[in-house]
Amino acid sequence: MRYLAEVAPQTVRVAQSAAPALPDGHVRVQVAFAGVCHSDTARVKQGRGPFPARIGHEVSGTVTESTDPAVPAGARVVAYVEDGYATELIVPAWRTVPLHPDCSFEDAALAEPLACVIGGIEMLDLAHEPEVVIVGAGFMGLMALRLLVAGGHRVVVIEPREVARELAVKWGAERVLAPDDVTPDMMQASSVVVEATGAAGGLQLASDLTKIAGTLGVMGYHQSNGGKRTIDMESWNYRALKVLSLHHRDPHDVLRWIDRAQRLSAHGFLRPSELVDTTVTLDELPAVFAGETSYSAIKTLLDVTGEPAERGA
């Protein structure tokens, strides 16, 4: 088996080892695709370790061996793991989700981030809201947009990159603005604002847009500057903001949402693979972690389907 290993600060390389034996209650998964998550690239950039380490948590593939009759060999699955940049994985059977026949491996690999968006959006009380504002139209922000539009919501998107603004228009945003286009009358005027940038500036803008007694939902994954942010708590206190972290860590919740995500894709309601603009092989993956991807890129997908059989042994 071949896999990506984080071996030192800011250093990853492709390694190879013998495939281990399969424990009881586990399955062996031949990886098809793995989504490259910003949280992984940011982790490598920070170089905090520990080393060596395996990373990757957006994975689809086929079960080639099983010691759990509930997940037989031949099953197409999403694997909810933390070592997914590999040709092969050993996964507890309960951490897999079987795929609908009409869900592609590409969409299945991106079911985990879509699941995170599903769980986050469900934390928001939108029954009486005329509009939702999303700050940031990266991969997660665009999926949140699509999910909200599918529910009939009017959505305003604020995003600095032209290519992402164009995608937001195609994916149904009511209005799309660059940050410089935000007018003074928009400040402290929105009931529900979702921050999906993971950057200090995006969080500040989202906060500034939220009205008195409004809801600020933090969907962005904040890792720069060690995750530290400076917030005007006096303003938050005065406006009595409801601030929600739209993240989840209960694996059973995430697995349930992964199942919903892959079925949304199977039925054509939301196909996250449509946002993939860069596809790489395992040997090309270290260059992605070295920062050799465009600022305008929306989503990178690792394609393991072309790995020669002898190299996966």
mmCIF file of C-alpha atoms in Angstrom, residues 62-260:
data_model
loop_
_atom_site.group_PDB
_atom_site.id
_atom_site.type_symbol
_atom_site.label_atom_id
_atom_site.label_comp_id
_atom_site.label_asym_id
_atom_site.label_seq_id
_atom_site.Cartn_x
_atom_site.Cartn_y
_atom_site.Cartn_z
ATOM 1 C CA THR A 62 -14.535 -0.322 -2.566
ATOM 2 C CA VAL A 63 -14.372 -2.936 0.184
ATOM 3 C CA THR A 64 -11.983 -5.684 -0.918
ATOM 4 C CA GLU A 65 -11.980 -7.716 2.308
ATOM 5 C CA SER A 66 -14.227 -7.765 5.354
ATOM 6 C CA THR A 67 -14.463 -9.352 8.787
ATOM 7 C CA ASP A 68 -17.929 -7.858 9.335
ATOM 8 C CA PRO A 69 -20.814 -9.499 7.442
ATOM 9 C CA ALA A 70 -22.754 -6.230 7.535
ATOM 10 C CA VAL A 71 -20.242 -4.654 5.114
ATOM 11 C CA PRO A 72 -19.294 -7.330 2.563
ATOM 12 C CA ALA A 73 -16.486 -7.339 0.044
ATOM 13 C CA GLY A 74 -17.514 -5.493 -3.091
ATOM 14 C CA ALA A 75 -19.467 -2.804 -1.241
ATOM 15 C CA ARG A 76 -18.968 0.771 -2.448
ATOM 16 C CA VAL A 77 -18.527 3.012 0.584
ATOM 17 C CA VAL A 78 -17.597 6.320 2.095
ATOM 18 C CA ALA A 79 -14.923 5.729 4.738
ATOM 19 C CA TYR A 80 -14.914 8.143 7.673
ATOM 20 C CA VAL A 81 -11.230 8.050 8.561
ATOM 21 C CA GLU A 82 -8.198 10.203 9.389
ATOM 22 C CA ASP A 83 -5.594 8.499 7.184
ATOM 23 C CA GLY A 84 -7.296 8.705 3.825
ATOM 24 C CA TYR A 85 -4.554 9.808 1.424
ATOM 25 C CA ALA A 86 -3.647 6.245 0.500
ATOM 26 C CA THR A 87 -4.246 3.461 -1.977
ATOM 27 C CA GLU A 88 -5.733 1.211 0.705
ATOM 28 C CA LEU A 89 -7.186 1.624 4.182
ATOM 29 C CA ILE A 90 -8.251 -0.550 7.093
ATOM 30 C CA VAL A 91 -11.422 0.893 8.592
ATOM 31 C CA PRO A 92 -13.760 -0.138 11.422
ATOM 32 C CA ALA A 93 -16.868 -1.337 9.596
ATOM 33 C CA TRP A 94 -19.121 0.984 11.588
ATOM 34 C CA ARG A 95 -17.219 3.983 10.206
ATOM 35 C CA THR A 96 -18.320 3.271 6.625
ATOM 36 C CA VAL A 97 -21.452 4.331 4.772
ATOM 37 C CA PRO A 98 -22.714 2.223 1.833
ATOM 38 C CA LEU A 99 -23.327 4.147 -1.360
ATOM 39 C CA HIS A 100 -26.514 4.583 -3.317
ATOM 40 C CA PRO A 101 -26.028 2.994 -6.773
ATOM 41 C CA ASP A 102 -26.322 6.418 -8.426
ATOM 42 C CA CYS A 103 -23.731 8.159 -6.236
ATOM 43 C CA SER A 104 -20.387 8.481 -8.020
ATOM 44 C CA PHE A 105 -17.117 7.816 -6.228
ATOM 45 C CA GLU A 106 -16.171 11.475 -6.792
ATOM 46 C CA ASP A 107 -19.292 12.750 -5.023
ATOM 47 C CA ALA A 108 -18.947 10.063 -2.364
ATOM 48 C CA ALA A 109 -15.435 11.255 -1.500
ATOM 49 C CA LEU A 110 -16.903 14.708 -0.849
ATOM 50 C CA ALA A 111 -19.842 13.466 1.225
ATOM 51 C CA GLU A 112 -17.954 14.136 4.475
ATOM 52 C CA PRO A 113 -17.566 17.907 3.929
ATOM 53 C CA LEU A 114 -21.124 18.081 2.617
ATOM 54 C CA ALA A 115 -22.212 16.273 5.781
ATOM 55 C CA CYS A 116 -20.503 18.989 7.825
ATOM 56 C CA VAL A 117 -22.462 21.624 5.920
ATOM 57 C CA ILE A 118 -25.726 19.737 6.455
ATOM 58 C CA GLY A 119 -25.110 19.545 10.208
ATOM 59 C CA GLY A 120 -24.110 23.210 10.376
ATOM 60 C CA ILE A 121 -27.093 24.536 8.444
ATOM 61 C CA GLU A 122 -29.462 22.505 10.611
ATOM 62 C CA MET A 123 -28.209 24.401 13.666
ATOM 63 C CA LEU A 124 -29.641 27.625 12.246
ATOM 64 C CA ASP A 125 -33.244 28.623 12.948
ATOM 65 C CA LEU A 126 -34.356 29.778 9.507
ATOM 66 C CA ALA A 127 -38.112 29.257 9.677
ATOM 67 C CA HIS A 128 -38.896 32.991 9.818
ATOM 68 C CA GLU A 129 -35.840 34.439 8.078
ATOM 69 C CA PRO A 130 -36.264 36.291 4.776
ATOM 70 C CA GLU A 131 -32.581 36.081 3.849
ATOM 71 C CA VAL A 132 -29.262 34.467 4.793
ATOM 72 C CA VAL A 133 -25.859 36.055 4.211
ATOM 73 C CA ILE A 134 -22.812 33.862 3.531
ATOM 74 C CA VAL A 135 -19.363 35.419 3.835
ATOM 75 C CA GLY A 136 -16.990 33.274 1.792
ATOM 76 C CA ALA A 137 -17.737 31.223 -1.322
ATOM 77 C CA GLY A 138 -15.084 28.568 -1.146
ATOM 78 C CA PHE A 139 -15.972 24.902 -1.312
ATOM 79 C CA MET A 140 -17.892 24.813 1.979
ATOM 80 C CA GLY A 141 -19.569 28.170 1.433
ATOM 81 C CA LEU A 142 -20.771 27.172 -2.032
ATOM 82 C CA MET A 143 -22.205 23.893 -0.755
ATOM 83 C CA ALA A 144 -23.969 25.810 2.040
ATOM 84 C CA LEU A 145 -25.339 28.164 -0.614
ATOM 85 C CA ARG A 146 -26.639 25.282 -2.714
ATOM 86 C CA LEU A 147 -28.250 23.589 0.269
ATOM 87 C CA LEU A 148 -29.981 26.814 1.332
ATOM 88 C CA VAL A 149 -31.142 27.589 -2.206
ATOM 89 C CA ALA A 150 -32.567 24.065 -2.460
ATOM 90 C CA GLY A 151 -34.607 24.911 0.631
ATOM 91 C CA GLY A 152 -36.005 28.006 -1.059
ATOM 92 C CA HIS A 153 -33.960 30.566 0.893
ATOM 93 C CA ARG A 154 -32.761 33.858 -0.521
ATOM 94 C CA VAL A 155 -28.987 34.014 -0.062
ATOM 95 C CA VAL A 156 -26.530 36.894 -0.350
ATOM 96 C CA VAL A 157 -22.906 35.860 -0.912
ATOM 97 C CA ILE A 158 -19.853 38.018 -0.208
ATOM 98 C CA GLU A 159 -16.600 36.731 -1.704
ATOM 99 C CA PRO A 160 -13.368 38.399 -2.928
ATOM 100 C CA ARG A 161 -12.504 35.952 -5.754
ATOM 101 C CA GLU A 162 -14.167 36.551 -9.103
ATOM 102 C CA VAL A 163 -14.232 32.867 -10.065
ATOM 103 C CA ALA A 164 -15.986 31.984 -6.799
ATOM 104 C CA ARG A 165 -18.466 34.837 -7.230
ATOM 105 C CA GLU A 166 -19.317 33.502 -10.692
ATOM 106 C CA LEU A 167 -19.937 30.054 -9.205
ATOM 107 C CA ALA A 168 -22.146 31.574 -6.517
ATOM 108 C CA VAL A 169 -24.292 33.157 -9.222
ATOM 109 C CA LYS A 170 -24.599 29.804 -11.031
ATOM 110 C CA TRP A 171 -25.449 28.041 -7.783
ATOM 111 C CA GLY A 172 -28.398 30.304 -7.089
ATOM 112 C CA ALA A 173 -27.296 33.243 -4.944
ATOM 113 C CA GLU A 174 -29.806 36.103 -4.914
ATOM 114 C CA ARG A 175 -26.992 38.681 -4.788
ATOM 115 C CA VAL A 176 -23.219 38.297 -5.016
ATOM 116 C CA LEU A 177 -20.851 41.002 -3.807
ATOM 117 C CA ALA A 178 -17.152 41.555 -3.396
ATOM 118 C CA PRO A 179 -16.175 42.747 0.109
ATOM 119 C CA ASP A 180 -15.474 46.232 -1.274
ATOM 120 C CA ASP A 181 -19.062 46.374 -2.528
ATOM 121 C CA VAL A 182 -20.530 46.035 0.960
ATOM 122 C CA THR A 183 -22.327 49.300 1.758
ATOM 123 C CA PRO A 184 -22.688 50.998 5.172
ATOM 124 C CA ASP A 185 -26.417 50.265 5.260
ATOM 125 C CA MET A 186 -25.629 46.522 5.250
ATOM 126 C CA MET A 187 -23.708 46.725 8.508
ATOM 127 C CA GLN A 188 -25.498 45.262 11.523
ATOM 128 C CA ALA A 189 -28.533 44.624 9.312
ATOM 129 C CA SER A 190 -28.699 40.851 8.750
ATOM 130 C CA SER A 191 -30.517 38.388 11.004
ATOM 131 C CA VAL A 192 -28.447 35.329 10.022
ATOM 132 C CA VAL A 193 -24.859 35.479 8.768
ATOM 133 C CA VAL A 194 -22.727 32.425 8.028
ATOM 134 C CA GLU A 195 -18.955 32.909 8.035
ATOM 135 C CA ALA A 196 -17.247 30.398 5.727
ATOM 136 C CA THR A 197 -13.794 31.879 5.182
ATOM 137 C CA GLY A 198 -11.682 30.570 8.060
ATOM 138 C CA ALA A 199 -9.884 33.932 8.023
ATOM 139 C CA ALA A 200 -9.822 36.752 10.564
ATOM 140 C CA GLY A 201 -11.041 39.322 8.049
ATOM 141 C CA GLY A 202 -13.965 37.178 7.003
ATOM 142 C CA LEU A 203 -15.000 36.590 10.602
ATOM 143 C CA GLN A 204 -14.825 40.317 11.301
ATOM 144 C CA LEU A 205 -16.952 41.166 8.277
ATOM 145 C CA ALA A 206 -19.522 38.503 9.141
ATOM 146 C CA SER A 207 -19.680 39.847 12.681
ATOM 147 C CA ASP A 208 -20.125 43.419 11.451
ATOM 148 C CA LEU A 209 -23.037 42.388 9.224
ATOM 149 C CA THR A 210 -25.035 40.720 12.011
ATOM 150 C CA LYS A 211 -27.851 42.768 13.526
ATOM 151 C CA ILE A 212 -28.950 43.097 17.150
ATOM 152 C CA ALA A 213 -30.159 39.697 18.445
ATOM 153 C CA GLY A 214 -29.011 38.139 15.168
ATOM 154 C CA THR A 215 -27.184 34.848 14.645
ATOM 155 C CA LEU A 216 -23.565 34.555 13.567
ATOM 156 C CA GLY A 217 -22.749 31.012 12.449
ATOM 157 C CA VAL A 218 -19.045 30.178 12.213
ATOM 158 C CA MET A 219 -18.548 27.526 9.532
ATOM 159 C CA GLY A 220 -15.022 28.561 8.557
ATOM 160 C CA TYR A 221 -12.262 26.417 10.049
ATOM 161 C CA HIS A 222 -9.919 28.854 11.775
ATOM 162 C CA GLN A 223 -6.327 27.620 11.858
ATOM 163 C CA SER A 224 -4.161 30.574 10.850
ATOM 164 C CA ASN A 225 -2.366 32.353 13.708
ATOM 165 C CA GLY A 226 -2.776 29.210 15.770
ATOM 166 C CA GLY A 227 -6.542 29.630 15.686
ATOM 167 C CA LYS A 228 -6.339 32.865 17.715
ATOM 168 C CA ARG A 229 -8.752 35.656 16.832
ATOM 169 C CA THR A 230 -9.279 39.154 18.271
ATOM 170 C CA ILE A 231 -12.987 39.870 18.647
ATOM 171 C CA ASP A 232 -14.826 43.030 19.685
ATOM 172 C CA MET A 233 -16.745 41.436 22.527
ATOM 173 C CA GLU A 234 -18.265 44.771 23.550
ATOM 174 C CA SER A 235 -20.013 44.910 20.177
ATOM 175 C CA TRP A 236 -21.070 41.259 20.437
ATOM 176 C CA ASN A 237 -22.388 41.855 23.954
ATOM 177 C CA TYR A 238 -24.225 45.050 23.009
ATOM 178 C CA ARG A 239 -25.927 43.392 20.056
ATOM 179 C CA ALA A 240 -26.677 40.230 22.077
ATOM 180 C CA LEU A 241 -25.464 38.077 19.202
ATOM 181 C CA LYS A 242 -26.130 34.369 19.113
ATOM 182 C CA VAL A 243 -22.770 32.960 18.014
ATOM 183 C CA LEU A 244 -22.793 29.319 16.899
ATOM 184 C CA SER A 245 -19.914 27.061 16.012
ATOM 185 C CA LEU A 246 -21.338 25.117 13.067
ATOM 186 C CA HIS A 247 -18.907 22.233 13.571
ATOM 187 C CA HIS A 248 -19.568 18.750 14.907
ATOM 188 C CA ARG A 249 -17.427 16.004 16.405
ATOM 189 C CA ASP A 250 -19.850 13.173 17.233
ATOM 190 C CA PRO A 251 -18.970 10.517 14.613
ATOM 191 C CA HIS A 252 -22.440 8.989 14.699
ATOM 192 C CA ASP A 253 -23.987 12.337 13.746
ATOM 193 C CA VAL A 254 -21.449 12.827 10.965
ATOM 194 C CA LEU A 255 -22.019 9.317 9.590
ATOM 195 C CA ARG A 256 -25.770 9.929 9.486
ATOM 196 C CA TRP A 257 -25.221 13.183 7.587
ATOM 197 C CA ILE A 258 -22.717 11.488 5.247
ATOM 198 C CA ASP A 259 -25.480 9.074 4.302
ATOM 199 C CA ARG A 260 -27.807 11.978 3.578
#
